[in-house]
Coordinates of C-alpha atoms in Angstrom, one line a residue:
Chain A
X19 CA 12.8 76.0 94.1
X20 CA 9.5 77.4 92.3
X21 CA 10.3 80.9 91.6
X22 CA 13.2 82.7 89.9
X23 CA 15.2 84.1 92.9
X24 CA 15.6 87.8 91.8
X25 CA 18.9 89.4 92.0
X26 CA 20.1 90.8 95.6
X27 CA 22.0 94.1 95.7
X28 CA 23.4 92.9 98.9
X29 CA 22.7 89.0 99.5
X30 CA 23.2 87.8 102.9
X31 CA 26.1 86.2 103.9
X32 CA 25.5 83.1 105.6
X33 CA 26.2 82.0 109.2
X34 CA 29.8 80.8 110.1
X35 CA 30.4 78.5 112.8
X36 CA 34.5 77.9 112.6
X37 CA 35.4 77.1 109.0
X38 CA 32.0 75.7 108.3
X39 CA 29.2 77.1 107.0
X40 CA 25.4 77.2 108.5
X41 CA 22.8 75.0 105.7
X42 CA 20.4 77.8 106.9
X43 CA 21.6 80.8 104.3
X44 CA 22.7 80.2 101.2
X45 CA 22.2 76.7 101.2
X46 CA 21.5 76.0 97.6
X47 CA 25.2 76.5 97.5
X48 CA 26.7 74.4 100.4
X49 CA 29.9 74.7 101.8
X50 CA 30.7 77.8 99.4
X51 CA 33.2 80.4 100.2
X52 CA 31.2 82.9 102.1
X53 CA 32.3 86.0 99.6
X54 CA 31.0 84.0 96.1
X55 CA 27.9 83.7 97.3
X56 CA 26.4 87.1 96.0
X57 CA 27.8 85.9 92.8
X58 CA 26.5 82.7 92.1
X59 CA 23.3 83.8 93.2
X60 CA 23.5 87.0 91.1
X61 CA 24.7 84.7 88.0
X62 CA 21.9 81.8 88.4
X63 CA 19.2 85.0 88.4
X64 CA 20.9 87.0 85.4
X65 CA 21.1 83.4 83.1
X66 CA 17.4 82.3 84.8
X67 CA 15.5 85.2 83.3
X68 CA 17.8 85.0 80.4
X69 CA 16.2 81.6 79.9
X70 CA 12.6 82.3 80.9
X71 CA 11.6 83.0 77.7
X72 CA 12.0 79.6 76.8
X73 CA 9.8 77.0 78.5
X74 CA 9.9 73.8 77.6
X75 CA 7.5 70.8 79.2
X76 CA 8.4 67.3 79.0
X77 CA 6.7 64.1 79.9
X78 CA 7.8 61.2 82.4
X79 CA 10.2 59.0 79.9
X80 CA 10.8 61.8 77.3
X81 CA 14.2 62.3 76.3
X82 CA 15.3 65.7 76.3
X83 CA 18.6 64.8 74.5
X84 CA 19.3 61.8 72.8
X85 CA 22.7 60.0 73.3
X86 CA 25.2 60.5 70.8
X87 CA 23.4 63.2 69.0
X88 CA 24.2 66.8 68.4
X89 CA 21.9 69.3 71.0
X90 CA 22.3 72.7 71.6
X91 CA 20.9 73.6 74.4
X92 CA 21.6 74.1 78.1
X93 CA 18.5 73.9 80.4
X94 CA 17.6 74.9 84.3
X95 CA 15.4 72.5 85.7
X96 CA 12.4 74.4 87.0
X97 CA 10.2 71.4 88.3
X98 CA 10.6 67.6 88.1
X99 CA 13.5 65.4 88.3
X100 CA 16.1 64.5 85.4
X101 CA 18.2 61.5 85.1
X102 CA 21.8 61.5 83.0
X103 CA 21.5 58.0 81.4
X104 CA 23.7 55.3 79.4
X105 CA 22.4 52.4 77.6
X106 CA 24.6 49.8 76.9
X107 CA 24.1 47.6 73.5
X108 CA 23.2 44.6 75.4
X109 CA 20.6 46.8 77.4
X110 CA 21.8 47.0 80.5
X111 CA 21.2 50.6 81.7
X112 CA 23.0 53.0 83.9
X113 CA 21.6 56.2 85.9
X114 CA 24.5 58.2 86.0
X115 CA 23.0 60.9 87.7
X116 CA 19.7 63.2 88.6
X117 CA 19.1 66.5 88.5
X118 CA 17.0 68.7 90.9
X119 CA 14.8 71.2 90.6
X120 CA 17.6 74.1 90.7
X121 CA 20.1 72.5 88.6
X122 CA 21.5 73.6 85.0
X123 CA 21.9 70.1 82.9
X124 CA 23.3 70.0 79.6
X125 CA 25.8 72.0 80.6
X126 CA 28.2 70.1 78.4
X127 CA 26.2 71.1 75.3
X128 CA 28.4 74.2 75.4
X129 CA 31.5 72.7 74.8
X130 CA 30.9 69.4 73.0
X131 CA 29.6 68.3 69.3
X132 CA 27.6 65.4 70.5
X133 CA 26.0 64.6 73.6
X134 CA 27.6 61.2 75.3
X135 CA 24.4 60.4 76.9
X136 CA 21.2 60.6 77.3
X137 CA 19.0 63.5 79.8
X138 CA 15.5 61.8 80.3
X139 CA 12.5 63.1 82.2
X140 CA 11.9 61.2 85.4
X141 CA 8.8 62.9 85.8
X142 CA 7.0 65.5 84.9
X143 CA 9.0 68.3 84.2
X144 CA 8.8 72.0 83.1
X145 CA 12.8 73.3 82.1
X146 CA 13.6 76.8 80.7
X147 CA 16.5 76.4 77.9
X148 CA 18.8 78.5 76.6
X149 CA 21.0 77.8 73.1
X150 CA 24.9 77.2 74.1
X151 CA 25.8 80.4 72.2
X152 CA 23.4 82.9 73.8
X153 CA 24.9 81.2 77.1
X154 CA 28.4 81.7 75.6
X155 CA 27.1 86.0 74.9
X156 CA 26.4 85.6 78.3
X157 CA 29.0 84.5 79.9
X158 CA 31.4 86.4 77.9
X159 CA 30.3 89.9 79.1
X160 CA 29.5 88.6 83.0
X161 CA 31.4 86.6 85.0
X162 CA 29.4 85.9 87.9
X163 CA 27.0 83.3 84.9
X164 CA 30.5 81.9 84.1
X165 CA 30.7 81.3 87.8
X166 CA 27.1 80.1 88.4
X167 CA 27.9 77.5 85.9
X168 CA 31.1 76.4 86.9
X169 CA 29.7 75.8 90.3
X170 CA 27.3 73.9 89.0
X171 CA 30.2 71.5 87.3
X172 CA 31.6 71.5 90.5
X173 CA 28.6 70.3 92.1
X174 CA 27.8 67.4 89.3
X175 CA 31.5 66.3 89.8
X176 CA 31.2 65.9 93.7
X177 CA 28.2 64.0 93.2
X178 CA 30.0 61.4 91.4
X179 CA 32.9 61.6 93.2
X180 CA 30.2 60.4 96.5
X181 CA 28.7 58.1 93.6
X182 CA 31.9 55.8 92.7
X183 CA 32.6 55.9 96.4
X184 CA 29.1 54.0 97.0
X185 CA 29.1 51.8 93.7
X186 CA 32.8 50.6 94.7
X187 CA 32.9 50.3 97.9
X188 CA 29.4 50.3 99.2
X189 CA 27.3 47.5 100.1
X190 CA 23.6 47.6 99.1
X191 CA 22.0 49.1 102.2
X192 CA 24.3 52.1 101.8
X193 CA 23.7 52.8 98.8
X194 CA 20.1 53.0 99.2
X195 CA 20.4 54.9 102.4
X196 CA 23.2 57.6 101.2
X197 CA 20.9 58.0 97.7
X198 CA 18.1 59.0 100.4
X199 CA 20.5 61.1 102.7
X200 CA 21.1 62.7 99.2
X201 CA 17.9 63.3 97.9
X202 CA 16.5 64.9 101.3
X203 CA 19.0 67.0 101.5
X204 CA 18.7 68.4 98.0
X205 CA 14.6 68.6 97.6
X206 CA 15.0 70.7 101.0
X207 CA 18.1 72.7 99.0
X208 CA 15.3 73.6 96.8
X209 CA 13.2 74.5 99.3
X210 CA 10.7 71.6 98.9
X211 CA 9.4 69.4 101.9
X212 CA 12.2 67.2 103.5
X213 CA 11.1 65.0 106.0
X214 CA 8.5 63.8 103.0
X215 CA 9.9 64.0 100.1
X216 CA 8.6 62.7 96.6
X217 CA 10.6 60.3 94.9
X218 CA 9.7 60.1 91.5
X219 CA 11.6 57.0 90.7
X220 CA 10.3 53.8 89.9
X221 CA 12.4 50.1 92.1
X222 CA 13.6 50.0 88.5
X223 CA 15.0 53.5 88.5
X224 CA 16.8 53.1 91.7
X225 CA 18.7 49.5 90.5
X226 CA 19.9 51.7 87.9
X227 CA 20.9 54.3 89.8
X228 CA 22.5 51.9 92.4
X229 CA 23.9 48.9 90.2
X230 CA 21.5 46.5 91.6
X231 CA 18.9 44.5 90.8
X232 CA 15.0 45.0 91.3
X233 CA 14.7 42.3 93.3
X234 CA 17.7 43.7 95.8
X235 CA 16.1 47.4 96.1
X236 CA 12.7 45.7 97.1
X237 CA 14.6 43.6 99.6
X238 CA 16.2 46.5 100.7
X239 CA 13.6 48.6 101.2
X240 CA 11.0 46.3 102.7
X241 CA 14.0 45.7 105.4
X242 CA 14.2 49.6 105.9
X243 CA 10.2 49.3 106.3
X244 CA 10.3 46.3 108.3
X245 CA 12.7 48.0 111.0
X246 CA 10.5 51.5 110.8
X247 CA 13.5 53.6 109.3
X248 CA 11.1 54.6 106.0
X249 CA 7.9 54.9 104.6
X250 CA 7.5 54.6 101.1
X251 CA 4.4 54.6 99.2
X252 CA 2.7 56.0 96.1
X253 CA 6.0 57.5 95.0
X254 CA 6.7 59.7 98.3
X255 CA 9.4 58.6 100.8
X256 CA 9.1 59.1 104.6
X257 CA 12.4 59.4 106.8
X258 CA 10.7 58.3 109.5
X259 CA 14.3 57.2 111.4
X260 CA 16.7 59.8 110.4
X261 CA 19.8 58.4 112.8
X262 CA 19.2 55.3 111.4
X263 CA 19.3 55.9 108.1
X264 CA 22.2 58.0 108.3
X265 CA 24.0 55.5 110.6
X266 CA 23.9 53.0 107.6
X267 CA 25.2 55.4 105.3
X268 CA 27.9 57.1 107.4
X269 CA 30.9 54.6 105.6
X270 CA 30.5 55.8 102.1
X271 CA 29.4 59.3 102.7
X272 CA 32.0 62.2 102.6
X273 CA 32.8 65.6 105.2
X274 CA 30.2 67.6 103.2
X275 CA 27.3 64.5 103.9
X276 CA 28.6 64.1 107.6
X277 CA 28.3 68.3 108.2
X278 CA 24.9 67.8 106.7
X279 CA 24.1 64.9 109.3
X280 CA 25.3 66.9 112.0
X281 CA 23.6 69.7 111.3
X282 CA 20.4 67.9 111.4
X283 CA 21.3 66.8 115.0
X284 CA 21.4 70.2 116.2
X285 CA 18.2 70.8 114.6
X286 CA 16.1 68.4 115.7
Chain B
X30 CA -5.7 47.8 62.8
X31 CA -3.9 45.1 64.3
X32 CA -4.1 42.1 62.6
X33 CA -5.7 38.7 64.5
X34 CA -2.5 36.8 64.2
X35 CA -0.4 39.9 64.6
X36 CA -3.2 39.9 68.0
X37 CA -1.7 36.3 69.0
X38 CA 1.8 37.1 68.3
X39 CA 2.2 39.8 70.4
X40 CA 0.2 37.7 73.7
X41 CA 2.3 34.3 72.8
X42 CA 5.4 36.9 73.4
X43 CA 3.8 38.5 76.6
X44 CA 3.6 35.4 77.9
X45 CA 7.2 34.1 77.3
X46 CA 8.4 37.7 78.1
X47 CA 6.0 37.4 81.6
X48 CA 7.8 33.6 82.2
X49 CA 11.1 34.8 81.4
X50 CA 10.9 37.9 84.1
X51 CA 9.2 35.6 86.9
X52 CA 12.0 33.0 86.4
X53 CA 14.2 35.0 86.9
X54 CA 12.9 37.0 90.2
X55 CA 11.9 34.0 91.9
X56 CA 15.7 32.6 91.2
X57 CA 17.1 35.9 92.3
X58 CA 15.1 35.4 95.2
X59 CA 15.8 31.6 95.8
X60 CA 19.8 32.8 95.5
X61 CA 19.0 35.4 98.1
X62 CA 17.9 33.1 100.7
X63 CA 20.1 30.8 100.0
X64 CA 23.0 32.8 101.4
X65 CA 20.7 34.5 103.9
X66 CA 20.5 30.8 105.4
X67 CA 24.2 30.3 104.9
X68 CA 23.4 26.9 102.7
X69 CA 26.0 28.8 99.9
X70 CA 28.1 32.0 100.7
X71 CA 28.6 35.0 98.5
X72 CA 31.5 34.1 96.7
X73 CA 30.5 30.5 96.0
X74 CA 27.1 32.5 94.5
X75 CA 29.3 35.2 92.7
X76 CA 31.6 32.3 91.2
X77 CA 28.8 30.6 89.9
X78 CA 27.1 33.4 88.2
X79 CA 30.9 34.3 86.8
X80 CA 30.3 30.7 85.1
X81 CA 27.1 31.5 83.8
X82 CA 27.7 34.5 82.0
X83 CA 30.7 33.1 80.3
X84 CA 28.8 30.4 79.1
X85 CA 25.9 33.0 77.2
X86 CA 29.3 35.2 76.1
X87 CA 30.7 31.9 74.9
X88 CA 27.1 31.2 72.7
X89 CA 27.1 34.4 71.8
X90 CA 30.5 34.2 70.2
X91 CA 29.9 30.9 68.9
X92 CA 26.8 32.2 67.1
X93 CA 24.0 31.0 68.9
X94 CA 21.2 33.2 69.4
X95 CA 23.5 36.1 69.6
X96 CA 21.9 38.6 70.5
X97 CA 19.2 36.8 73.1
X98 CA 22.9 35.6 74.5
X99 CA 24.2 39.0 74.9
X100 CA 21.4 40.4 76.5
X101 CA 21.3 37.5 78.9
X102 CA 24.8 37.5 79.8
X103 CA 23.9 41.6 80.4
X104 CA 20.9 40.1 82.9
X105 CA 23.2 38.0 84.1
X106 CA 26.0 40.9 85.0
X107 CA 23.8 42.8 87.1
X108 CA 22.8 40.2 88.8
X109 CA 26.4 39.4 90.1
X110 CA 26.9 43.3 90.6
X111 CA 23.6 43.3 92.6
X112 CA 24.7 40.0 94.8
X113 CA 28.4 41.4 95.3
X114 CA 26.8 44.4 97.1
X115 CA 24.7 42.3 99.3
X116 CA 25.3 43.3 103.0
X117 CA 26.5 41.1 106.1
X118 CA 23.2 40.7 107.0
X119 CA 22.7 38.7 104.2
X120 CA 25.9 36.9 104.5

């Protein structure tokens, strides 16, 4: 998403097919109740220009806040990808999660002292920032920002909840085929390219993301490659077998990924 | 200005830093294959990477090179995560 969505007097109200709701309209905000949507779009544009002001650029490895340390402010990722990171004293390192272009991070800053990990830049990255108690103003006179930011909590938490489902339970190959699923469906959210998408994560990036090793993603990947499912070169990932990559992944993924899968069915 | 010794220092510790990373990708490897040609399965490989890092956590608590120990026995954790996730294709 490259520019500020402005605020709709009347936003449309997405399709409804049964109890499920088209990815077509409103999709930033899957599976939402058809009557927030005005809301949460009306709160992410009120607390957007609130934070345009304040652009901040960072570089690919920057940290934006440092683990353990006091920050103060709440961000919304403009460009670039963000990773949520924990290093552990005998430097083993965990990518907890990654944030879109779309996404508030930080959001935690409002409500806690210190930070319990790190937010580093995956890539280039342009944020606009906001400190926790202009946000707090904010969302003290307008509910709909409350909202925008509690969906956005929502959102982080059902990404884990699909994340402990894969580290637990899933083997290697789905892991590496839902984090694709995942990451197409979310650069298209934000209304980048989907079929294409760039992935701005190093083999490294993804064993930590995945609990695995280098050597397993590269095995991994060159089997994906081998059997024509991907392309991946130069930092940009090709889908090039959509069933199968989502026929790999189907175990560990939830209703929300499968409605997503199905969806592309019907539109291909 | 970087000293000449400080020069030779730093490419006598690429090089053990460049050994140490190929030794253990080609081992990774070698344990990958290993199973993929069912000469050990995945629990006999798991159990004997469970061995492994107790003996660095047991150097480690005995005091030898402690923290080159704990940092191994880190290595050595994700490697059993990473080999515990392999899939049936492997096994």
């Amino acid at each position: 998403m490259n520019n500020r969505p402005g605020a709709p007097e009347k936003p449309a109200v997405p399709e409804t097919s049964g109890s499920r709701v088209s990815w077509s309209e409103g999709s930033r905000f899957p599976l939402h109740r058809p009557e927030l949507l005005p809301h949460l779009e009306r709160g992410e544009a009120v607390l957007t220009q609130a934070m345009a002001p304040n652009a901040k650029t960072f570089k690919p490895g920057e940290t934006i806040v440092a683990e353990g340390e006091p920050h103060r402010y709440l961000y919304w990722l403009r460009t670039g990808w963000v990773a949520r990171v924990r290093r552990m004293p005998d430097q083993r390192t965990q990518i907890i999660t990654v944030f879109l272009p779309g996404d508030f991070f930080g959001v935690k800053t409002i409500f806690l002292l210190r930070q319990p990990d790190a937010l580093e830049a995956l890539s280039s990255v342009s944020t606009e920032l906001l400190d926790y108690r202009d946000v707090l103003d904010l969302v003290r006179n307008d509910p709909d920002i409350s909202m925008r930011l509690w969906w956005q909590i929502c959102e982080d938490q059902h990404r884990l909840h699909r994340r402990v489902t894969g580290l637990g339970r899933g083997n290697a190959e789905e892991r590496i085929a839902a984090m694709l699923l995942d990451f197409r469906v979310r650069v298209d959210r934000a209304g980048l390219v989907s079929k294409t998408f760039r992935l701005p994560m190093t083999q490294q990036h993804i064993a930590n993301y995945l609990g695995l090793t280098v050597v397993h993603v590269n095995r991994v990947l060159k089997r994906l490659r081998d059997a024509e499912a991907i392309t991946f070169s130069k930092g940009r990932m090709t889908i090039q077998d959509l069933p199968a990559i989502q026929k790999i992944a189907y175990p560990i993924q939830d209703a929300l990924d499968r409605s997503a899968a199905e969806l592309d069915e019907v539109g291909t | 200005m970087r000293s000449p010794p400080d020069k030779k220092r730093r490419m006598r510790q690429n090089r053990f830093n460049a050994e140490g990373q190929a030794a253990l990708l080609v081992g990774e490897s070698i344990l990958m294959a290993l199973i993929e040609h069912g000469v050990l399965t995945k629990n006999q490989l798991v159990d004997a990477i469970d061995m492994a890092i107790l003996t660095k956590q047991q150097m480690a608590e005995d005091g030898q090179d402690v923290e080159v120990s704990r940092i191994a026995a880190g290595l050595l954790t994700m490697l059993r995560t990473s080999i515990a996730s392999l899939t049936e294709l492997d096994a």
